[in-house]
PDB file of C-alpha atoms in Angstrom:
ATOM      1  CA  UNK A  18      39.075  75.672  66.295  1.00  0.00           C
ATOM      2  CA  UNK A  19      38.296  75.129  69.953  1.00  0.00           C
ATOM      3  CA  UNK A  20      40.783  74.180  72.650  1.00  0.00           C
ATOM      4  CA  UNK A  21      39.880  71.326  74.991  1.00  0.00           C
ATOM      5  CA  UNK A  22      41.174  70.827  78.521  1.00  0.00           C
ATOM      6  CA  UNK A  23      40.453  67.466  80.133  1.00  0.00           C
ATOM      7  CA  UNK A  24      41.460  68.502  83.664  1.00  0.00           C
ATOM      8  CA  UNK A  25      40.656  71.753  85.439  1.00  0.00           C
ATOM      9  CA  UNK A  26      44.228  71.908  86.757  1.00  0.00           C
ATOM     10  CA  UNK A  27      45.471  72.145  83.128  1.00  0.00           C
ATOM     11  CA  UNK A  28      43.683  75.463  82.630  1.00  0.00           C
ATOM     12  CA  UNK A  29      46.163  78.369  82.773  1.00  0.00           C
ATOM     13  CA  UNK A  30      45.802  80.480  85.919  1.00  0.00           C
ATOM     14  CA  UNK A  31      45.019  83.589  83.875  1.00  0.00           C
ATOM     15  CA  UNK A  32      41.895  81.958  82.371  1.00  0.00           C
ATOM     16  CA  UNK A  33      38.596  81.883  84.225  1.00  0.00           C
ATOM     17  CA  UNK A  34      36.774  78.537  84.380  1.00  0.00           C
ATOM     18  CA  UNK A  35      32.955  78.627  84.226  1.00  0.00           C
ATOM     19  CA  UNK A  36      31.091  75.544  85.478  1.00  0.00           C
ATOM     20  CA  UNK A  37      27.530  76.911  85.540  1.00  0.00           C
ATOM     21  CA  UNK A  38      26.790  77.777  81.918  1.00  0.00           C
ATOM     22  CA  UNK A  39      23.088  78.448  82.416  1.00  0.00           C
ATOM     23  CA  UNK A  40      23.705  81.030  85.129  1.00  0.00           C
ATOM     24  CA  UNK A  41      26.645  82.619  83.271  1.00  0.00           C
ATOM     25  CA  UNK A  42      24.542  82.940  80.121  1.00  0.00           C
ATOM     26  CA  UNK A  43      21.599  84.508  81.960  1.00  0.00           C
ATOM     27  CA  UNK A  44      23.824  87.005  83.793  1.00  0.00           C
ATOM     28  CA  UNK A  45      26.353  87.874  81.067  1.00  0.00           C
ATOM     29  CA  UNK A  46      26.017  86.451  77.571  1.00  0.00           C
ATOM     30  CA  UNK A  47      22.363  87.318  77.027  1.00  0.00           C
ATOM     31  CA  UNK A  48      23.205  91.031  76.792  1.00  0.00           C
ATOM     32  CA  UNK A  49      25.640  90.324  73.921  1.00  0.00           C
ATOM     33  CA  UNK A  50      23.256  88.332  71.690  1.00  0.00           C
ATOM     34  CA  UNK A  51      23.380  89.498  68.077  1.00  0.00           C
ATOM     35  CA  UNK A  52      23.090  88.078  64.544  1.00  0.00           C
ATOM     36  CA  UNK A  53      25.898  85.560  65.235  1.00  0.00           C
ATOM     37  CA  UNK A  54      23.575  83.713  67.624  1.00  0.00           C
ATOM     38  CA  UNK A  55      20.749  83.095  65.129  1.00  0.00           C
ATOM     39  CA  UNK A  56      22.299  80.108  63.354  1.00  0.00           C
ATOM     40  CA  UNK A  57      23.467  78.522  66.605  1.00  0.00           C
ATOM     41  CA  UNK A  58      20.072  78.856  68.275  1.00  0.00           C
ATOM     42  CA  UNK A  59      18.266  77.574  65.185  1.00  0.00           C
ATOM     43  CA  UNK A  60      20.608  74.616  64.704  1.00  0.00           C
ATOM     44  CA  UNK A  61      20.783  73.438  68.310  1.00  0.00           C
ATOM     45  CA  UNK A  62      17.351  74.186  69.744  1.00  0.00           C
ATOM     46  CA  UNK A  63      15.382  74.455  66.475  1.00  0.00           C
ATOM     47  CA  UNK A  64      13.878  77.777  67.539  1.00  0.00           C
ATOM     48  CA  UNK A  65      14.013  81.213  65.957  1.00  0.00           C
ATOM     49  CA  UNK A  66      15.577  84.254  67.582  1.00  0.00           C
ATOM     50  CA  UNK A  67      12.938  86.992  67.223  1.00  0.00           C
ATOM     51  CA  UNK A  68      14.583  89.715  69.330  1.00  0.00           C
ATOM     52  CA  UNK A  69      17.531  90.109  71.640  1.00  0.00           C
ATOM     53  CA  UNK A  70      15.670  88.501  74.545  1.00  0.00           C
ATOM     54  CA  UNK A  71      12.954  86.440  72.813  1.00  0.00           C
ATOM     55  CA  UNK A  72      12.775  83.182  70.890  1.00  0.00           C
ATOM     56  CA  UNK A  73       9.860  81.638  69.041  1.00  0.00           C
ATOM     57  CA  UNK A  74       8.911  78.150  70.231  1.00  0.00           C
ATOM     58  CA  UNK A  75       9.065  75.458  67.574  1.00  0.00           C
ATOM     59  CA  UNK A  76       6.000  73.707  68.998  1.00  0.00           C
ATOM     60  CA  UNK A  77       3.329  76.389  69.019  1.00  0.00           C
ATOM     61  CA  UNK A  78       4.945  79.629  67.780  1.00  0.00           C
ATOM     62  CA  UNK A  79       4.732  81.191  71.242  1.00  0.00           C
ATOM     63  CA  UNK A  80       7.291  83.864  72.119  1.00  0.00           C
ATOM     64  CA  UNK A  81       9.490  82.732  75.011  1.00  0.00           C
ATOM     65  CA  UNK A  82      12.222  84.428  76.989  1.00  0.00           C
ATOM     66  CA  UNK A  83      15.689  83.552  75.701  1.00  0.00           C
ATOM     67  CA  UNK A  84      16.552  82.001  79.078  1.00  0.00           C
ATOM     68  CA  UNK A  85      14.445  79.016  77.926  1.00  0.00           C
ATOM     69  CA  UNK A  86      17.246  77.886  75.584  1.00  0.00           C
ATOM     70  CA  UNK A  87      18.829  74.529  76.405  1.00  0.00           C
ATOM     71  CA  UNK A  88      21.954  74.381  78.569  1.00  0.00           C
ATOM     72  CA  UNK A  89      23.899  73.032  75.587  1.00  0.00           C
ATOM     73  CA  UNK A  90      22.892  75.968  73.407  1.00  0.00           C
ATOM     74  CA  UNK A  91      23.785  78.399  76.195  1.00  0.00           C
ATOM     75  CA  UNK A  92      27.183  76.709  76.554  1.00  0.00           C
ATOM     76  CA  UNK A  93      27.972  77.155  72.854  1.00  0.00           C
ATOM     77  CA  UNK A  94      26.885  80.807  72.978  1.00  0.00           C
ATOM     78  CA  UNK A  95      29.040  81.386  76.074  1.00  0.00           C
ATOM     79  CA  UNK A  96      32.065  79.953  74.233  1.00  0.00           C
ATOM     80  CA  UNK A  97      31.309  82.096  71.173  1.00  0.00           C
ATOM     81  CA  UNK A  98      30.990  85.371  73.063  1.00  0.00           C
ATOM     82  CA  UNK A  99      33.710  84.770  75.690  1.00  0.00           C
ATOM     83  CA  UNK A 100      36.650  83.112  73.896  1.00  0.00           C
ATOM     84  CA  UNK A 101      39.024  84.092  76.729  1.00  0.00           C
ATOM     85  CA  UNK A 102      37.200  81.922  79.308  1.00  0.00           C
ATOM     86  CA  UNK A 103      36.977  78.125  79.671  1.00  0.00           C
ATOM     87  CA  UNK A 104      33.499  76.604  79.862  1.00  0.00           C
ATOM     88  CA  UNK A 105      32.392  73.227  81.184  1.00  0.00           C
ATOM     89  CA  UNK A 106      30.932  71.251  78.292  1.00  0.00           C
ATOM     90  CA  UNK A 107      29.242  68.449  80.268  1.00  0.00           C
ATOM     91  CA  UNK A 108      25.716  69.710  79.574  1.00  0.00           C
ATOM     92  CA  UNK A 109      26.119  69.609  75.788  1.00  0.00           C
ATOM     93  CA  UNK A 110      24.154  67.036  73.860  1.00  0.00           C
ATOM     94  CA  UNK A 111      25.211  65.818  70.411  1.00  0.00           C
ATOM     95  CA  UNK A 112      23.417  68.663  68.638  1.00  0.00           C
ATOM     96  CA  UNK A 113      25.324  71.263  70.683  1.00  0.00           C
ATOM     97  CA  UNK A 114      28.633  69.370  70.436  1.00  0.00           C
ATOM     98  CA  UNK A 115      28.517  69.416  66.635  1.00  0.00           C
ATOM     99  CA  UNK A 116      28.167  73.212  66.628  1.00  0.00           C
ATOM    100  CA  UNK A 117      30.697  73.651  69.455  1.00  0.00           C
ATOM    101  CA  UNK A 118      33.373  71.678  67.610  1.00  0.00           C
ATOM    102  CA  UNK A 119      32.770  73.836  64.535  1.00  0.00           C
ATOM    103  CA  UNK A 120      33.538  77.142  66.258  1.00  0.00           C
ATOM    104  CA  UNK A 121      36.608  79.011  65.051  1.00  0.00           C
ATOM    105  CA  UNK A 122      37.842  79.649  68.586  1.00  0.00           C
ATOM    106  CA  UNK A 123      36.943  79.061  72.232  1.00  0.00           C
ATOM    107  CA  UNK A 124      37.887  76.970  75.248  1.00  0.00           C
ATOM    108  CA  UNK A 125      36.082  74.084  76.934  1.00  0.00           C
ATOM    109  CA  UNK A 126      36.765  71.499  79.622  1.00  0.00           C
ATOM    110  CA  UNK A 127      35.471  68.014  80.411  1.00  0.00           C
ATOM    111  CA  UNK A 128      37.044  65.143  82.347  1.00  0.00           C
ATOM    112  CA  UNK A 129      35.434  62.601  80.030  1.00  0.00           C
ATOM    113  CA  UNK A 130      35.175  62.331  76.256  1.00  0.00           C
ATOM    114  CA  UNK A 131      32.429  64.307  74.559  1.00  0.00           C
ATOM    115  CA  UNK A 132      33.076  64.019  70.833  1.00  0.00           C
ATOM    116  CA  UNK A 133      30.689  64.377  67.899  1.00  0.00           C
ATOM    117  CA  UNK A 134      31.299  61.929  65.049  1.00  0.00           C
ATOM    118  CA  UNK A 135      31.589  64.860  62.649  1.00  0.00           C
ATOM    119  CA  UNK A 136      34.558  66.453  64.436  1.00  0.00           C
ATOM    120  CA  UNK A 137      37.223  67.917  62.185  1.00  0.00           C
ATOM    121  CA  UNK A 138      40.029  69.425  64.230  1.00  0.00           C
ATOM    122  CA  UNK A 139      40.622  70.670  67.771  1.00  0.00           C
ATOM    123  CA  UNK A 140      43.506  71.755  69.951  1.00  0.00           C
ATOM    124  CA  UNK A 141      43.989  69.772  73.149  1.00  0.00           C
ATOM    125  CA  UNK A 142      45.958  71.193  76.036  1.00  0.00           C
ATOM    126  CA  UNK A 143      47.462  69.915  79.255  1.00  0.00           C
ATOM    127  CA  UNK A 144      49.863  71.658  81.647  1.00  0.00           C
ATOM    128  CA  UNK A 145      52.797  70.188  79.698  1.00  0.00           C
ATOM    129  CA  UNK A 146      51.696  70.176  76.078  1.00  0.00           C
ATOM    130  CA  UNK A 147      49.420  71.495  73.401  1.00  0.00           C
ATOM    131  CA  UNK A 148      48.638  69.698  70.133  1.00  0.00           C
ATOM    132  CA  UNK A 149      46.179  69.601  67.282  1.00  0.00           C
ATOM    133  CA  UNK A 150      44.041  66.495  66.760  1.00  0.00           C
ATOM    134  CA  UNK A 151      42.005  65.903  63.603  1.00  0.00           C
ATOM    135  CA  UNK A 152      40.810  62.343  64.156  1.00  0.00           C
ATOM    136  CA  UNK A 153      37.924  61.047  66.302  1.00  0.00           C
ATOM    137  CA  UNK A 154      39.810  57.946  67.491  1.00  0.00           C
ATOM    138  CA  UNK A 155      42.966  59.909  68.313  1.00  0.00           C
ATOM    139  CA  UNK A 156      40.945  62.425  70.343  1.00  0.00           C
ATOM    140  CA  UNK A 157      39.180  59.620  72.193  1.00  0.00           C
ATOM    141  CA  UNK A 158      42.572  58.049  73.035  1.00  0.00           C
ATOM    142  CA  UNK A 159      43.877  61.405  74.299  1.00  0.00           C
ATOM    143  CA  UNK A 160      40.854  61.755  76.569  1.00  0.00           C
ATOM    144  CA  UNK A 161      41.161  58.196  77.831  1.00  0.00           C
ATOM    145  CA  UNK A 162      44.897  58.537  78.546  1.00  0.00           C
ATOM    146  CA  UNK A 163      45.386  58.714  82.325  1.00  0.00           C
ATOM    147  CA  UNK A 164      48.527  60.871  82.203  1.00  0.00           C
TER     148      UNK A 164
END
């Protein structure tokens, strides 16, 4: 399950925070793309991965460079391939959030609540505490808490 930080200052000093997911993906993650990415790319952007650096457009079957993926899809792939880093999740739409919340591991950060209705369980972390939340309303309350 993923770990969520709601404040950048809660992120441990030994973990790198990545704000620009698109750039990070294009410079780092793209070289790691493998079979694990197929389902994520298909689910979020409704396109097919046809090679390491190419996707097939869902509109006219044209081959496009993989950098044409949405920022939300790139964010989820960054989290998948770099579980030791913390990624900003602000650019994720609902389709990406549903996949993101289903990952077995990874770290994300957002100052405001971004929660899919289908969420099952996440770990939330602040400087002082770490806990597991398995309820949409409880997670929303945690995010809204000003502490």
